PDB file of C-alpha atoms in Angstrom:
ATOM      1  CA  ALA A  12     -24.200 -73.094  68.265  1.00  0.00           C
ATOM      2  CA  ARG A  13     -21.652 -75.762  67.389  1.00  0.00           C
ATOM      3  CA  PRO A  14     -18.638 -76.247  69.675  1.00  0.00           C
ATOM      4  CA  THR A  15     -15.053 -74.996  68.630  1.00  0.00           C
ATOM      5  CA  PRO A  16     -12.580 -77.488  67.789  1.00  0.00           C
ATOM      6  CA  PRO A  17      -9.882 -77.959  70.363  1.00  0.00           C
ATOM      7  CA  ASN A  18      -7.233 -76.956  68.419  1.00  0.00           C
ATOM      8  CA  PRO A  19      -7.735 -75.790  64.823  1.00  0.00           C
ATOM      9  CA  PRO A  20      -5.033 -76.886  62.240  1.00  0.00           C
ATOM     10  CA  GLU A  21      -2.389 -74.556  61.093  1.00  0.00           C
ATOM     11  CA  ALA A  22      -1.915 -76.231  57.831  1.00  0.00           C
ATOM     12  CA  PRO A  23      -4.662 -74.417  55.499  1.00  0.00           C
ATOM     13  CA  ARG A  24      -2.816 -71.260  56.080  1.00  0.00           C
ATOM     14  CA  GLY A  25       0.243 -72.778  54.200  1.00  0.00           C
ATOM     15  CA  ASP A  26      -1.531 -74.425  51.736  1.00  0.00           C
ATOM     16  CA  LEU A  27      -4.165 -71.661  50.924  1.00  0.00           C
ATOM     17  CA  PHE A  28      -1.813 -68.750  50.276  1.00  0.00           C
ATOM     18  CA  PRO A  29       0.300 -70.296  47.547  1.00  0.00           C
ATOM     19  CA  LEU A  30      -3.271 -71.665  46.077  1.00  0.00           C
ATOM     20  CA  THR A  31      -4.870 -68.203  46.105  1.00  0.00           C
ATOM     21  CA  ARG A  32      -1.803 -66.670  44.552  1.00  0.00           C
ATOM     22  CA  ARG A  33      -1.749 -69.452  41.778  1.00  0.00           C
ATOM     23  CA  LEU A  34      -5.341 -68.573  41.122  1.00  0.00           C
ATOM     24  CA  THR A  35      -4.618 -64.870  40.987  1.00  0.00           C
ATOM     25  CA  ARG A  36      -1.894 -65.247  38.573  1.00  0.00           C
ATOM     26  CA  CYS A  37      -4.193 -67.513  36.398  1.00  0.00           C
ATOM     27  CA  ARG A  38      -6.613 -64.746  36.476  1.00  0.00           C
ATOM     28  CA  HIS A  39      -4.326 -62.108  35.336  1.00  0.00           C
ATOM     29  CA  LEU A  40      -3.029 -64.443  32.607  1.00  0.00           C
ATOM     30  CA  ILE A  41      -6.963 -65.458  31.248  1.00  0.00           C
ATOM     31  CA  GLY A  42      -8.061 -61.838  31.292  1.00  0.00           C
ATOM     32  CA  PRO A  43      -6.095 -60.075  28.520  1.00  0.00           C
ATOM     33  CA  GLN A  44      -6.225 -63.480  26.527  1.00  0.00           C
ATOM     34  CA  ARG A  45     -10.116 -63.452  26.887  1.00  0.00           C
ATOM     35  CA  ASP A  46     -10.352 -59.944  25.824  1.00  0.00           C
ATOM     36  CA  MET A  47      -8.229 -60.450  22.715  1.00  0.00           C
ATOM     37  CA  PHE A  48     -10.216 -63.079  21.751  1.00  0.00           C
ATOM     38  CA  ALA A  49     -13.311 -61.029  22.245  1.00  0.00           C
ATOM     39  CA  ALA A  50     -11.951 -58.224  20.058  1.00  0.00           C
ATOM     40  CA  ILE A  51     -11.312 -60.823  17.211  1.00  0.00           C
ATOM     41  CA  SER A  52     -14.455 -62.810  17.437  1.00  0.00           C
ATOM     42  CA  ALA A  53     -16.359 -59.200  17.582  1.00  0.00           C
ATOM     43  CA  GLY A  54     -14.657 -58.111  14.614  1.00  0.00           C
ATOM     44  CA  VAL A  55     -13.041 -54.953  16.470  1.00  0.00           C
ATOM     45  CA  THR A  56      -9.743 -56.211  15.598  1.00  0.00           C
ATOM     46  CA  GLU A  57      -9.234 -57.692  11.766  1.00  0.00           C
ATOM     47  CA  LEU A  58      -6.761 -60.326  11.144  1.00  0.00           C
ATOM     48  CA  PRO A  59      -5.401 -60.884   7.743  1.00  0.00           C
ATOM     49  CA  GLY A  60      -6.330 -64.285   5.885  1.00  0.00           C
ATOM     50  CA  ILE A  61      -9.179 -65.117   8.580  1.00  0.00           C
ATOM     51  CA  THR A  62     -11.770 -67.850   7.198  1.00  0.00           C
ATOM     52  CA  ASP A  63     -14.955 -68.732   8.711  1.00  0.00           C
ATOM     53  CA  GLU A  64     -13.551 -71.902  10.182  1.00  0.00           C
ATOM     54  CA  SER A  65     -10.701 -69.852  11.766  1.00  0.00           C
ATOM     55  CA  SER A  66     -13.403 -67.267  13.348  1.00  0.00           C
ATOM     56  CA  ARG A  67     -15.399 -69.816  14.729  1.00  0.00           C
ATOM     57  CA  TYR A  68     -12.407 -71.583  16.324  1.00  0.00           C
ATOM     58  CA  PHE A  69     -11.541 -67.886  17.840  1.00  0.00           C
ATOM     59  CA  ARG A  70     -15.303 -67.710  18.811  1.00  0.00           C
ATOM     60  CA  ASP A  71     -14.725 -71.570  20.509  1.00  0.00           C
ATOM     61  CA  LEU A  72     -11.673 -70.361  22.159  1.00  0.00           C
ATOM     62  CA  TYR A  73     -13.024 -67.124  23.764  1.00  0.00           C
ATOM     63  CA  ASP A  74     -16.034 -69.245  25.027  1.00  0.00           C
ATOM     64  CA  HIS A  75     -13.445 -71.649  26.801  1.00  0.00           C
ATOM     65  CA  LEU A  76     -11.504 -68.461  28.166  1.00  0.00           C
ATOM     66  CA  ILE A  77     -14.598 -67.197  29.493  1.00  0.00           C
ATOM     67  CA  ARG A  78     -15.408 -70.911  31.249  1.00  0.00           C
ATOM     68  CA  ILE A  79     -12.063 -70.839  32.506  1.00  0.00           C
ATOM     69  CA  GLY A  80     -12.312 -67.497  34.129  1.00  0.00           C
ATOM     70  CA  ASP A  81     -15.453 -68.231  35.746  1.00  0.00           C
ATOM     71  CA  MET A  82     -13.747 -71.371  37.031  1.00  0.00           C
ATOM     72  CA  VAL A  83     -11.275 -69.729  38.649  1.00  0.00           C
ATOM     73  CA  ASP A  84     -13.345 -67.041  40.043  1.00  0.00           C
ATOM     74  CA  GLY A  85     -15.455 -69.810  41.620  1.00  0.00           C
ATOM     75  CA  TYR A  86     -12.300 -71.313  42.727  1.00  0.00           C
ATOM     76  CA  ARG A  87     -10.998 -68.126  44.500  1.00  0.00           C
ATOM     77  CA  ASP A  88     -14.166 -67.574  46.036  1.00  0.00           C
ATOM     78  CA  LEU A  89     -13.785 -71.175  47.441  1.00  0.00           C
ATOM     79  CA  VAL A  90     -10.481 -70.433  48.843  1.00  0.00           C
ATOM     80  CA  SER A  91     -11.561 -67.392  50.391  1.00  0.00           C
ATOM     81  CA  GLY A  92     -14.543 -68.963  52.124  1.00  0.00           C
ATOM     82  CA  VAL A  93     -12.030 -71.689  53.313  1.00  0.00           C
ATOM     83  CA  MET A  94      -9.710 -68.813  54.667  1.00  0.00           C
ATOM     84  CA  ASP A  95     -12.413 -67.257  56.248  1.00  0.00           C
ATOM     85  CA  THR A  96     -13.743 -70.001  57.729  1.00  0.00           C
ATOM     86  CA  HIS A  97     -10.058 -71.209  59.278  1.00  0.00           C
ATOM     87  CA  ILE A  98      -9.758 -67.458  60.431  1.00  0.00           C
ATOM     88  CA  SER A  99     -13.070 -67.424  62.495  1.00  0.00           C
ATOM     89  CA  THR A 100     -12.348 -70.849  63.899  1.00  0.00           C
ATOM     90  CA  VAL A 101      -8.866 -69.683  65.293  1.00  0.00           C
ATOM     91  CA  SER A 102     -10.581 -66.193  66.518  1.00  0.00           C
ATOM     92  CA  ASN A 103     -13.235 -68.326  68.356  1.00  0.00           C
ATOM     93  CA  ARG A 104     -10.572 -70.522  70.199  1.00  0.00           C
ATOM     94  CA  LEU A 105      -8.508 -67.389  71.103  1.00  0.00           C
ATOM     95  CA  ASN A 106     -12.105 -65.756  72.371  1.00  0.00           C
ATOM     96  CA  VAL A 107     -12.517 -68.889  74.857  1.00  0.00           C
ATOM     97  CA  VAL A 108      -8.767 -68.785  75.913  1.00  0.00           C
ATOM     98  CA  MET A 109      -8.999 -64.836  76.617  1.00  0.00           C
ATOM     99  CA  LYS A 110     -12.217 -65.211  78.479  1.00  0.00           C
ATOM    100  CA  GLN A 111     -10.644 -68.307  80.704  1.00  0.00           C
ATOM    101  CA  LEU A 112      -7.681 -65.655  81.203  1.00  0.00           C
ATOM    102  CA  ALA A 113     -10.042 -63.120  82.159  1.00  0.00           C
ATOM    103  CA  VAL A 114     -11.803 -65.392  84.532  1.00  0.00           C
ATOM    104  CA  ILE A 115      -8.498 -66.204  86.491  1.00  0.00           C
ATOM    105  CA  ALA A 116      -7.110 -62.870  86.594  1.00  0.00           C
ATOM    106  CA  THR A 117     -10.749 -61.451  87.842  1.00  0.00           C
ATOM    107  CA  VAL A 118     -10.430 -64.147  90.647  1.00  0.00           C
ATOM    108  CA  PHE A 119      -6.786 -63.282  91.652  1.00  0.00           C
ATOM    109  CA  LEU A 120      -6.769 -59.727  91.758  1.00  0.00           C
ATOM    110  CA  PRO A 121      -8.690 -59.062  94.989  1.00  0.00           C
ATOM    111  CA  LEU A 122      -6.709 -62.032  96.836  1.00  0.00           C
ATOM    112  CA  SER A 123      -3.428 -60.418  95.395  1.00  0.00           C
ATOM    113  CA  PHE A 124      -4.834 -56.996  96.596  1.00  0.00           C
ATOM    114  CA  LEU A 125      -5.590 -58.507 100.123  1.00  0.00           C
ATOM    115  CA  THR A 126      -2.252 -60.453 100.335  1.00  0.00           C
ATOM    116  CA  GLY A 127      -0.292 -57.205  99.909  1.00  0.00           C
ATOM    117  CA  PHE A 128      -2.516 -54.972 102.304  1.00  0.00           C
ATOM    118  CA  PHE A 129      -2.160 -57.460 104.994  1.00  0.00           C
ATOM    119  CA  GLY A 130       1.449 -58.182 104.054  1.00  0.00           C
ATOM    120  CA  GLN A 131       2.257 -54.461 105.272  1.00  0.00           C
ATOM    121  CA  ASN A 132       3.674 -53.917 108.692  1.00  0.00           C
ATOM    122  CA  PHE A 133       0.835 -51.321 110.107  1.00  0.00           C
ATOM    123  CA  GLY A 134       1.360 -50.669 113.896  1.00  0.00           C
ATOM    124  CA  TRP A 135      -2.680 -50.501 114.384  1.00  0.00           C
ATOM    125  CA  MET A 136      -3.184 -53.448 112.287  1.00  0.00           C
ATOM    126  CA  VAL A 137      -0.806 -55.739 114.514  1.00  0.00           C
ATOM    127  CA  LYS A 138      -2.662 -54.314 117.434  1.00  0.00           C
ATOM    128  CA  LYS A 139      -6.100 -55.324 115.884  1.00  0.00           C
ATOM    129  CA  LEU A 140      -5.101 -58.844 114.926  1.00  0.00           C
ATOM    130  CA  GLY A 141      -4.350 -59.983 118.356  1.00  0.00           C
ATOM    131  CA  SER A 142      -6.426 -63.412 118.463  1.00  0.00           C
ATOM    132  CA  LEU A 143      -6.432 -66.167 116.260  1.00  0.00           C
ATOM    133  CA  GLY A 144     -10.202 -65.811 115.204  1.00  0.00           C
ATOM    134  CA  VAL A 145      -9.687 -62.446 114.041  1.00  0.00           C
ATOM    135  CA  PHE A 146      -6.612 -63.434 111.890  1.00  0.00           C
ATOM    136  CA  LEU A 147      -8.807 -66.310 110.446  1.00  0.00           C
ATOM    137  CA  GLY A 148     -11.897 -63.991 109.867  1.00  0.00           C
ATOM    138  CA  LEU A 149      -9.813 -61.206 108.007  1.00  0.00           C
ATOM    139  CA  GLY A 150      -6.838 -63.454 106.720  1.00  0.00           C
ATOM    140  CA  VAL A 151      -8.518 -66.573 105.772  1.00  0.00           C
ATOM    141  CA  ALA A 152     -12.129 -66.066 105.438  1.00  0.00           C
ATOM    142  CA  LEU A 153     -12.025 -63.091 103.692  1.00  0.00           C
ATOM    143  CA  GLN A 154      -9.773 -64.518 100.897  1.00  0.00           C
ATOM    144  CA  VAL A 155     -12.151 -67.385 100.740  1.00  0.00           C
ATOM    145  CA  VAL A 156     -15.102 -65.275 100.182  1.00  0.00           C
ATOM    146  CA  LEU A 157     -13.575 -62.882  97.874  1.00  0.00           C
ATOM    147  CA  ALA A 158     -12.229 -66.134  95.775  1.00  0.00           C
ATOM    148  CA  ALA A 159     -15.742 -67.763  95.872  1.00  0.00           C
ATOM    149  CA  VAL A 160     -18.118 -64.811  95.235  1.00  0.00           C
ATOM    150  CA  PRO A 161     -16.566 -64.158  91.631  1.00  0.00           C
ATOM    151  CA  LEU A 162     -16.558 -67.919  90.876  1.00  0.00           C
ATOM    152  CA  LEU A 163     -20.149 -68.280  91.793  1.00  0.00           C
ATOM    153  CA  LEU A 164     -20.764 -65.254  89.710  1.00  0.00           C
ATOM    154  CA  PHE A 165     -19.109 -66.849  86.742  1.00  0.00           C
ATOM    155  CA  ARG A 166     -20.739 -69.999  87.129  1.00  0.00           C
ATOM    156  CA  ARG A 167     -24.217 -68.668  87.347  1.00  0.00           C
ATOM    157  CA  ARG A 168     -23.642 -66.663  83.973  1.00  0.00           C
ATOM    158  CA  GLY A 169     -22.105 -69.991  82.301  1.00  0.00           C
ATOM    159  CA  TRP A 170     -18.424 -68.736  81.926  1.00  0.00           C
ATOM    160  CA  LEU A 171     -16.933 -71.581  83.781  1.00  0.00           C
ATOM    161  CA  ALA A 172     -18.984 -74.421  82.299  1.00  0.00           C
ATOM    162  CA  PRO A 173     -17.576 -76.003  79.307  1.00  0.00           C
ATOM    163  CA  ASP A 174     -19.594 -75.137  76.037  1.00  0.00           C
ATOM    164  CA  ALA A 175     -22.895 -77.146  76.397  1.00  0.00           C
ATOM    165  CA  VAL A 176     -24.112 -78.437  72.783  1.00  0.00           C
ATOM    166  CA  ARG A 177     -27.595 -77.465  73.078  1.00  0.00           C
ATOM    167  CA  PRO A 178     -30.042 -79.771  71.035  1.00  0.00           C
ATOM    168  CA  ALA A 179     -30.832 -78.068  68.052  1.00  0.00           C
ATOM    169  CA  ARG A 180     -34.678 -77.809  67.173  1.00  0.00           C
ATOM    170  CA  GLU A 181     -35.651 -79.903  64.090  1.00  0.00           C
ATOM    171  CA  PRO A 182     -36.544 -78.210  60.947  1.00  0.00           C
ATOM    172  CA  GLY A 183     -40.171 -77.877  60.629  1.00  0.00           C
ATOM    173  CA  ALA A 184     -40.574 -78.118  64.349  1.00  0.00           C
ATOM    174  CA  VAL A 185     -43.279 -75.678  65.415  1.00  0.00           C
ATOM    175  CA  ARG A 186     -42.417 -73.843  69.085  1.00  0.00           C
ATOM    176  CA  ARG A 187     -45.468 -74.114  71.404  1.00  0.00           C
ATOM    177  CA  ALA A 188     -47.025 -70.965  72.244  1.00  0.00           C
ATOM    178  CA  ARG A 189     -47.126 -69.643  75.689  1.00  0.00           C
ATOM    179  CA  PRO A 190     -50.522 -70.067  77.402  1.00  0.00           C
ATOM    180  CA  PRO A 191     -52.335 -66.456  77.925  1.00  0.00           C
ATOM    181  CA  PRO A 192     -51.780 -65.032  81.250  1.00  0.00           C
ATOM    182  CA  ARG A 193     -54.722 -65.871  83.728  1.00  0.00           C
ATOM    183  CA  LEU A 194     -56.973 -63.073  84.536  1.00  0.00           C
ATOM    184  CA  ARG A 195     -56.599 -62.480  88.465  1.00  0.00           C
ATOM    185  CA  GLY A 196     -59.476 -61.850  90.048  1.00  0.00           C
ATOM    186  CA  ARG A 197     -61.156 -60.617  87.170  1.00  0.00           C
ATOM    187  CA  THR A 198     -64.179 -62.200  85.275  1.00  0.00           C
ATOM    188  CA  ALA A 199     -63.915 -61.979  81.604  1.00  0.00           C
ATOM    189  CA  ARG A 200     -66.735 -59.792  80.034  1.00  0.00           C
TER     190      ARG A 200
END
């Protein structure tokens, strides 16, 4: 997978929406004209005073309108593809940010619970935490362990490391097959 750009530009949205509107307006203008010239060139609609030369001219206009309509459709598809790519890039960036926020929240949730729990004044807790060793064990070491365990799990799953770019296989490269499993203690017959 390719890495997500750090900050996708916001400008394409401002440029693409008016362009899409203009292409849609062109499509709405070309459609009825194309239909009208199709009816004239097919002989469905008779116009007085049409000669063979004007009939060829109307067929030529009809062909041009078909080409223009196809070009407008192609441009509309291109703009739609660019818009989808931009939205996908922004969405990928948002997913990365949300993952980072979820990691931070997961690390600080148990710490907040412990801090709130030990911050209360319970009579039995004051009697139990009488020495410095118990205080350091419960108050400090427990919080360090509760912060370190999720961090280690996230690191093992690859959530904390930046998105490493894996080298792509060359086109046409053949994957090496795994060797067959060895027969353990058995002889092949």
